[in-house]
Amino acid sequence: MDQTDEQVRLLGEDGTLLQHDTYKVELSDEDLCDLYRQLVVVRRIDVEGNNLQRQGQLGIWAPCLGQEAAQVGSARALGPDDFVFPSYREHGVVYVRAGMEVLSVLGLYRGANLSGWDPQRHKISQYSIPIGTQALHAVGYAVGAKWDGAEICAVAYFGDGATSEGDVSEAFNFAAVHSAPVVFFCQNNQWAISVPLAKQMAGPVYKRALGFGFPGVQVDGNDVLAVYAVTRAAADRARDGGGPTLIEAITYRLGAHTTTDDPTRYRTSDELDVWKAREPIGRYRAFLERAGLWSETLEGDVQAEADQVAARVRSTVEDMPDPPLSHLVDHVYADPPATLVAQWRQLEEFEAQFQAEA
């Protein structure tokens, strides 16, 4: 899907600040510079994750290259008590809300942990690997919060491919019927693994919301300021009792779906070049330059922090201990059935053979 007039946009492709009748951004100069820092650091974490997988340190990696503005902008717009339900690609969202807790994500991809973190600590649920299930989880959480009188919203992140799943449509309907304080945030990155958008749907994702009885907004997902403004308005509306909103952020996956995928087999270099020219970080830096906020000092500081974070990511991953075998079932049953205990003993004996041979 190309960029259209339907999309909310506050930054031109050359970094020019645009005006919008509905959506505004009121951030301090410090916050505007901090947005740049987070965009750069998130990209560096993602590149390091990709490199670590290629070197055999991670089993798999789902890159977010090119989607940094959609993730950083939306996460920055949320309140501290809002609850996030991510898919498996929201490394930028996790970094913005939880800082270096993002290392738990890398542990998941390394096989050093099974899920990662305490969801309550930073109000982030575990990564959802099944496609679209987290939309239902978010709605359930939002309805429960509403009944409890909590003034928060839940945010479900998913991709365009997930909107082909029945779970997402069920979530839309239940959220509308119960006026749930939830924001559905779709990162439309144009490809559901190797299936292009044109073979997934005949119309824009955001217009589906009207059919369920709530508003939808399409935003330029590579424009971090527009994403911030649209998400903040939707979250405020949810907390104020206005019910759900569907946000469709038009972006592009510059990398592979995962590191098991080869995108050169299903998309052209010409298409990739078009979206590389629209990538979000260069565009936002151009805005900072026009606003007189960018400097060599800022760039140096940001790149130095990105280097430090990348080094910590690498050293932490390389030093992650293998989990004990019992970790597989430790938290499954409070009182495990006898058949499972017997199977577990057999597995322990099987593993012990290899240790003895070593």
Short mmCIF file of C-alpha atoms in Angstrom, two decimals:
data_model
loop_
_atom_site.label_atom_id
_atom_site.label_comp_id
_atom_site.label_asym_id
_atom_site.label_seq_id
_atom_site.Cartn_x
_atom_site.Cartn_y
_atom_site.Cartn_z
CA MET A 1 0.00 0.00 0.00
CA ASP A 2 1.40 3.35 -1.01
CA GLN A 3 1.17 6.52 1.02
CA THR A 4 -2.17 8.28 0.54
CA ASP A 5 -4.02 11.36 1.73
CA GLU A 6 -5.96 9.13 4.14
CA GLN A 7 -2.93 8.78 6.37
CA VAL A 8 -2.28 11.10 9.28
CA ARG A 9 1.16 12.56 8.67
CA LEU A 10 3.07 15.25 10.59
CA LEU A 11 6.45 14.85 8.89
CA GLY A 12 7.11 15.14 5.19
CA GLU A 13 9.56 12.68 3.66
CA ASP A 14 12.21 15.41 3.77
CA GLY A 15 11.59 16.04 7.47
CA THR A 16 9.36 19.08 6.97
CA LEU A 17 6.93 19.58 9.87
CA LEU A 18 3.34 19.43 8.60
CA GLN A 19 0.15 20.74 10.20
CA HIS A 20 -2.90 18.60 10.90
CA ASP A 21 -6.35 19.80 11.94
CA THR A 22 -6.82 17.08 14.57
CA TYR A 23 -3.46 15.70 15.63
CA LYS A 24 -0.74 17.82 17.24
CA VAL A 25 2.48 17.02 19.05
CA GLU A 26 3.48 19.08 22.06
CA LEU A 27 6.84 17.71 23.18
CA SER A 28 9.77 19.55 24.67
CA ASP A 29 13.02 19.85 22.73
CA GLU A 30 14.51 17.35 25.16
CA ASP A 31 11.74 14.85 24.45
CA LEU A 32 12.11 15.34 20.71
CA CYS A 33 15.83 14.55 20.94
CA ASP A 34 15.11 11.60 23.20
CA LEU A 35 12.81 10.16 20.55
CA TYR A 36 15.76 10.14 18.17
CA ARG A 37 17.92 8.40 20.76
CA GLN A 38 15.36 5.65 21.21
CA LEU A 39 14.89 5.15 17.48
CA VAL A 40 18.64 4.70 16.98
CA VAL A 41 19.11 2.43 19.99
CA VAL A 42 16.19 0.22 19.00
CA ARG A 43 17.63 -0.20 15.52
CA ARG A 44 21.00 -1.11 16.99
CA ILE A 45 19.42 -3.71 19.29
CA ASP A 46 17.64 -5.17 16.30
CA VAL A 47 20.79 -5.31 14.17
CA GLU A 48 22.67 -6.95 17.02
CA GLY A 49 19.90 -9.52 17.45
CA ASN A 50 20.08 -10.33 13.76
CA ASN A 51 23.88 -10.64 13.89
CA LEU A 52 23.76 -12.86 16.97
CA GLN A 53 21.39 -15.24 15.22
CA ARG A 54 23.65 -15.40 12.17
CA GLN A 55 26.53 -16.31 14.47
CA GLY A 56 24.56 -19.12 16.10
CA GLN A 57 23.98 -17.35 19.42
CA LEU A 58 20.19 -17.13 18.90
CA GLY A 59 17.94 -19.80 17.48
CA ILE A 60 15.87 -17.31 15.49
CA TRP A 61 15.22 -13.56 15.33
CA ALA A 62 12.23 -11.54 14.12
CA PRO A 63 13.65 -8.20 12.91
CA CYS A 64 11.82 -4.88 13.37
CA LEU A 65 14.10 -3.04 10.93
CA GLY A 66 12.13 -0.18 9.37
CA GLN A 67 9.33 -0.32 11.92
CA GLU A 68 11.10 1.67 14.66
CA ALA A 69 8.88 4.76 14.37
CA ALA A 70 5.66 2.74 14.67
CA GLN A 71 6.93 1.03 17.80
CA VAL A 72 8.76 3.88 19.54
CA GLY A 73 6.11 6.48 18.74
CA SER A 74 3.21 4.35 19.95
CA ALA A 75 4.96 3.12 23.10
CA ARG A 76 5.97 6.67 24.07
CA ALA A 77 2.33 7.73 23.86
CA LEU A 78 1.11 5.29 26.52
CA GLY A 79 0.71 5.85 30.22
CA PRO A 80 2.71 3.87 32.80
CA ASP A 81 -0.31 1.77 33.82
CA ASP A 82 -1.52 1.00 30.30
CA PHE A 83 -0.99 -2.66 29.48
CA VAL A 84 0.69 -3.85 26.28
CA PHE A 85 -0.01 -7.14 24.52
CA PRO A 86 2.73 -7.58 21.88
CA SER A 87 3.32 -10.05 19.09
CA TYR A 88 6.86 -11.38 18.58
CA ARG A 89 8.39 -8.35 16.82
CA GLU A 90 7.81 -5.52 19.31
CA HIS A 91 11.39 -5.15 20.52
CA GLY A 92 11.10 -1.37 20.21
CA VAL A 93 7.97 -1.28 22.35
CA VAL A 94 9.66 -3.39 25.03
CA TYR A 95 12.76 -1.18 25.01
CA VAL A 96 10.78 2.03 25.38
CA ARG A 97 8.66 0.69 28.26
CA ALA A 98 11.17 -1.55 29.99
CA GLY A 99 14.68 -0.46 28.97
CA MET A 100 17.22 -3.27 29.14
CA GLU A 101 14.52 -5.72 30.18
CA VAL A 102 14.61 -6.22 26.41
CA LEU A 103 17.44 -8.66 27.13
CA SER A 104 14.76 -11.07 28.31
CA VAL A 105 13.46 -11.02 24.76
CA LEU A 106 16.82 -12.19 23.50
CA GLY A 107 16.80 -14.95 26.09
CA LEU A 108 13.52 -16.14 24.61
CA TYR A 109 15.05 -16.30 21.12
CA ARG A 110 18.14 -18.03 22.52
CA GLY A 111 16.11 -20.67 24.36
CA ALA A 112 17.48 -19.52 27.70
CA ASN A 113 14.01 -18.75 29.01
CA LEU A 114 10.52 -19.76 28.01
CA SER A 115 8.73 -16.44 28.11
CA GLY A 116 10.90 -13.76 29.56
CA TRP A 117 9.62 -11.45 32.21
CA ASP A 118 7.09 -10.59 34.90
CA PRO A 119 4.24 -8.98 32.92
CA GLN A 120 3.24 -6.76 35.83
CA ARG A 121 6.65 -5.14 36.23
CA HIS A 122 6.42 -3.02 33.10
CA LYS A 123 2.82 -3.76 32.08
CA ILE A 124 3.85 -5.88 29.11
CA SER A 125 2.44 -9.31 28.45
CA GLN A 126 4.62 -12.11 27.11
CA TYR A 127 5.38 -12.20 23.39
CA SER A 128 2.57 -13.93 21.51
CA ILE A 129 3.82 -16.37 18.89
CA PRO A 130 0.39 -17.55 17.61
CA ILE A 131 -0.92 -14.99 15.14
CA GLY A 132 -3.54 -12.63 16.53
CA THR A 133 -4.37 -14.30 19.84
CA GLN A 134 -3.07 -11.34 21.81
CA ALA A 135 -5.90 -9.16 20.47
CA LEU A 136 -8.35 -11.29 22.44
CA HIS A 137 -6.12 -11.17 25.51
CA ALA A 138 -6.00 -7.37 25.33
CA VAL A 139 -9.77 -7.07 25.08
CA GLY A 140 -10.29 -9.41 28.02
CA TYR A 141 -7.85 -7.41 30.10
CA ALA A 142 -9.46 -4.13 29.04
CA VAL A 143 -12.98 -5.28 29.92
CA GLY A 144 -11.78 -6.53 33.29
CA ALA A 145 -10.02 -3.24 33.98
CA LYS A 146 -13.18 -1.34 33.08
CA TRP A 147 -15.26 -3.42 35.47
CA ASP A 148 -12.65 -2.78 38.18
CA GLY A 149 -12.88 0.95 37.56
CA ALA A 150 -9.23 1.25 36.53
CA GLU A 151 -8.49 4.23 34.30
CA ILE A 152 -6.14 2.45 31.93
CA CYS A 153 -6.20 1.11 28.41
CA ALA A 154 -4.87 -2.10 26.89
CA VAL A 155 -2.97 -2.05 23.60
CA ALA A 156 -2.80 -5.02 21.23
CA TYR A 157 0.02 -5.00 18.66
CA PHE A 158 -0.29 -7.17 15.56
CA GLY A 159 0.62 -7.17 11.90
CA ASP A 160 -1.46 -6.99 8.75
CA GLY A 161 -1.36 -10.76 8.40
CA ALA A 162 -3.01 -11.17 11.79
CA THR A 163 -6.09 -9.30 10.57
CA SER A 164 -6.84 -12.34 8.39
CA GLU A 165 -7.29 -14.41 11.55
CA GLY A 166 -10.70 -14.87 13.15
CA ASP A 167 -9.26 -14.02 16.58
CA VAL A 168 -8.75 -10.41 15.57
CA SER A 169 -12.29 -10.00 14.20
CA GLU A 170 -13.69 -11.60 17.36
CA ALA A 171 -11.63 -9.18 19.43
CA PHE A 172 -12.95 -6.20 17.43
CA ASN A 173 -16.55 -7.28 17.96
CA PHE A 174 -16.27 -8.03 21.69
CA ALA A 175 -14.41 -4.76 22.28
CA ALA A 176 -17.09 -2.79 20.45
CA VAL A 177 -20.01 -4.47 22.22
CA HIS A 178 -18.46 -3.85 25.64
CA SER A 179 -16.93 -0.46 24.79
CA ALA A 180 -13.62 -1.85 25.99
CA PRO A 181 -10.77 0.61 26.71
CA VAL A 182 -8.46 -0.94 24.13
CA VAL A 183 -6.30 0.29 21.27
CA PHE A 184 -5.71 -2.09 18.39
CA PHE A 185 -2.36 -1.17 16.82
CA CYS A 186 -1.78 -2.82 13.44
CA GLN A 187 1.70 -2.46 11.95
CA ASN A 188 0.89 -2.91 8.29
CA ASN A 189 4.35 -3.80 6.99
CA GLN A 190 3.02 -4.91 3.59
CA TRP A 191 3.94 -8.58 3.80
CA ALA A 192 2.53 -11.56 5.74
CA ILE A 193 5.75 -13.54 5.47
CA SER A 194 5.79 -14.00 1.65
CA VAL A 195 2.17 -12.97 0.95
CA PRO A 196 1.87 -9.38 -0.31
CA LEU A 197 -0.83 -7.05 0.95
CA ALA A 198 -2.77 -7.17 -2.33
CA LYS A 199 -3.36 -10.91 -1.85
CA GLN A 200 -4.43 -10.45 1.77
CA MET A 201 -7.14 -7.80 1.57
CA ALA A 202 -9.09 -5.64 -0.88
CA GLY A 203 -9.40 -2.57 1.34
CA PRO A 204 -7.60 -0.71 4.12
CA VAL A 205 -7.43 -2.38 7.52
CA TYR A 206 -8.53 0.71 9.46
CA LYS A 207 -11.90 0.89 7.66
CA ARG A 208 -12.90 -2.47 9.13
CA ALA A 209 -13.38 -0.76 12.48
CA LEU A 210 -16.43 1.12 11.21
CA GLY A 211 -18.13 -2.19 10.43
CA PHE A 212 -17.72 -3.23 14.05
CA GLY A 213 -18.93 0.12 15.37
CA PHE A 214 -15.82 1.99 16.45
CA PRO A 215 -13.37 4.39 14.79
CA GLY A 216 -10.28 3.52 12.79
CA VAL A 217 -7.37 5.76 11.88
CA GLN A 218 -4.65 5.24 9.29
CA VAL A 219 -1.30 6.82 10.11
CA ASP A 220 2.05 7.04 8.36
CA GLY A 221 3.87 4.40 10.41
CA ASN A 222 7.30 5.75 9.45
CA ASP A 223 6.44 9.16 10.93
CA VAL A 224 7.21 8.89 14.63
CA LEU A 225 5.45 12.16 15.52
CA ALA A 226 2.23 11.19 13.75
CA VAL A 227 2.26 7.75 15.36
CA TYR A 228 2.78 9.35 18.77
CA ALA A 229 -0.09 11.82 18.28
CA VAL A 230 -2.58 9.28 16.94
CA THR A 231 -1.80 6.69 19.61
CA ARG A 232 -1.99 9.22 22.41
CA ALA A 233 -5.42 10.38 21.22
CA ALA A 234 -6.69 6.79 20.99
CA ALA A 235 -5.33 5.89 24.42
CA ASP A 236 -6.86 9.03 25.98
CA ARG A 237 -10.19 8.22 24.33
CA ALA A 238 -10.10 4.67 25.69
CA ARG A 239 -9.31 5.80 29.24
CA ASP A 240 -12.08 8.43 29.06
CA GLY A 241 -14.71 5.79 28.31
CA GLY A 242 -14.83 6.25 24.53
CA GLY A 243 -14.14 2.60 23.75
CA PRO A 244 -11.82 0.97 21.23
CA THR A 245 -9.87 2.48 18.33
CA LEU A 246 -8.12 0.67 15.50
CA ILE A 247 -4.87 2.27 14.33
CA GLU A 248 -3.37 1.10 11.04
CA ALA A 249 0.26 2.23 10.85
CA ILE A 250 1.51 2.01 7.27
CA THR A 251 5.13 0.93 7.42
CA TYR A 252 7.46 -1.58 5.76
CA ARG A 253 9.50 -4.54 6.94
CA LEU A 254 12.94 -3.78 5.51
CA GLY A 255 14.37 -7.06 6.75
CA ALA A 256 13.19 -10.64 6.64
CA HIS A 257 10.06 -11.92 8.37
CA THR A 258 12.42 -13.92 10.55
CA THR A 259 15.98 -15.09 10.08
CA THR A 260 14.61 -18.36 8.64
CA ASP A 261 13.19 -16.36 5.73
CA ASP A 262 14.75 -15.11 2.46
CA PRO A 263 12.73 -12.09 1.24
CA THR A 264 14.73 -11.85 -2.01
CA ARG A 265 12.66 -14.82 -3.19
CA TYR A 266 9.36 -12.98 -3.10
CA ARG A 267 9.90 -9.20 -3.34
CA THR A 268 11.86 -7.01 -5.71
CA SER A 269 14.86 -4.81 -5.01
CA ASP A 270 12.99 -1.90 -6.65
CA GLU A 271 10.22 -2.15 -4.04
CA LEU A 272 12.77 -2.35 -1.27
CA ASP A 273 14.59 0.74 -2.56
CA VAL A 274 11.36 2.77 -2.51
CA TRP A 275 10.81 2.00 1.17
CA LYS A 276 14.45 2.42 2.13
CA ALA A 277 14.09 6.02 1.00
CA ARG A 278 11.16 6.38 3.42
CA GLU A 279 12.83 4.72 6.41
CA PRO A 280 11.94 6.51 9.64
CA ILE A 281 15.22 7.39 11.31
CA GLY A 282 16.78 9.45 8.53
CA ARG A 283 13.49 11.25 8.10
CA TYR A 284 13.27 12.14 11.78
CA ARG A 285 16.89 13.26 11.86
CA ALA A 286 16.09 15.59 8.93
CA PHE A 287 13.28 17.05 11.05
CA LEU A 288 15.64 17.63 13.97
CA GLU A 289 18.10 19.35 11.64
CA ARG A 290 15.38 21.64 10.28
CA ALA A 291 14.28 22.42 13.84
CA GLY A 292 17.83 23.25 14.88
CA LEU A 293 17.88 20.42 17.41
CA TRP A 294 20.40 18.08 15.77
CA SER A 295 24.12 18.53 16.44
CA GLU A 296 27.31 16.55 16.12
CA THR A 297 27.31 16.29 19.92
CA LEU A 298 23.80 14.78 19.96
CA GLU A 299 24.73 12.34 17.21
CA GLY A 300 27.92 11.35 19.01
CA ASP A 301 26.10 10.79 22.29
CA VAL A 302 23.35 8.76 20.64
CA GLN A 303 25.75 6.58 18.69
CA ALA A 304 27.89 6.04 21.80
CA GLU A 305 24.84 4.89 23.76
CA ALA A 306 23.80 2.60 20.90
CA ASP A 307 27.29 1.07 20.91
CA GLN A 308 27.13 0.53 24.68
CA VAL A 309 23.70 -1.07 24.49
CA ALA A 310 24.80 -3.31 21.60
CA ALA A 311 27.87 -4.42 23.56
CA ARG A 312 25.72 -5.23 26.57
CA VAL A 313 23.26 -7.13 24.40
CA ARG A 314 26.08 -9.22 22.93
CA SER A 315 27.87 -9.95 26.20
CA THR A 316 24.64 -10.77 28.03
CA VAL A 317 23.48 -13.17 25.33
CA GLU A 318 26.85 -14.91 25.11
CA ASP A 319 26.95 -15.30 28.90
CA MET A 320 23.38 -16.57 29.30
CA PRO A 321 23.53 -19.91 31.09
CA ASP A 322 21.65 -22.87 29.71
CA PRO A 323 18.47 -23.27 31.75
CA PRO A 324 18.10 -26.35 33.93
CA LEU A 325 16.10 -29.10 32.30
CA SER A 326 13.43 -28.77 34.97
CA HIS A 327 12.68 -25.26 33.69
CA LEU A 328 10.52 -26.87 31.01
CA VAL A 329 7.89 -27.95 33.52
CA ASP A 330 8.65 -26.04 36.71
CA HIS A 331 5.70 -23.69 36.38
CA VAL A 332 3.21 -25.87 34.53
CA TYR A 333 1.61 -27.75 37.44
CA ALA A 334 1.46 -27.00 41.16
CA ASP A 335 0.85 -30.73 41.67
CA PRO A 336 2.08 -32.59 38.57
CA PRO A 337 0.26 -35.81 37.59
CA ALA A 338 2.07 -39.12 38.05
CA THR A 339 2.30 -39.78 34.29
CA LEU A 340 4.12 -36.49 33.75
CA VAL A 341 6.49 -37.17 36.64
CA ALA A 342 7.30 -40.58 35.11
CA GLN A 343 7.99 -39.01 31.71
CA TRP A 344 10.14 -36.42 33.39
CA ARG A 345 12.25 -39.06 35.12
CA GLN A 346 12.78 -40.81 31.77
CA LEU A 347 13.94 -37.54 30.20
CA GLU A 348 16.36 -36.91 33.06
CA GLU A 349 17.84 -40.41 32.65
CA PHE A 350 18.14 -39.86 28.89
CA GLU A 351 19.97 -36.56 29.37
CA ALA A 352 22.24 -38.09 32.03
CA GLN A 353 23.58 -40.57 29.47
CA PHE A 354 25.09 -37.73 27.42
CA GLN A 355 26.59 -36.09 30.48
CA ALA A 356 28.26 -39.38 31.42
CA GLU A 357 29.68 -39.76 27.89
CA ALA A 358 31.04 -36.21 27.97
#
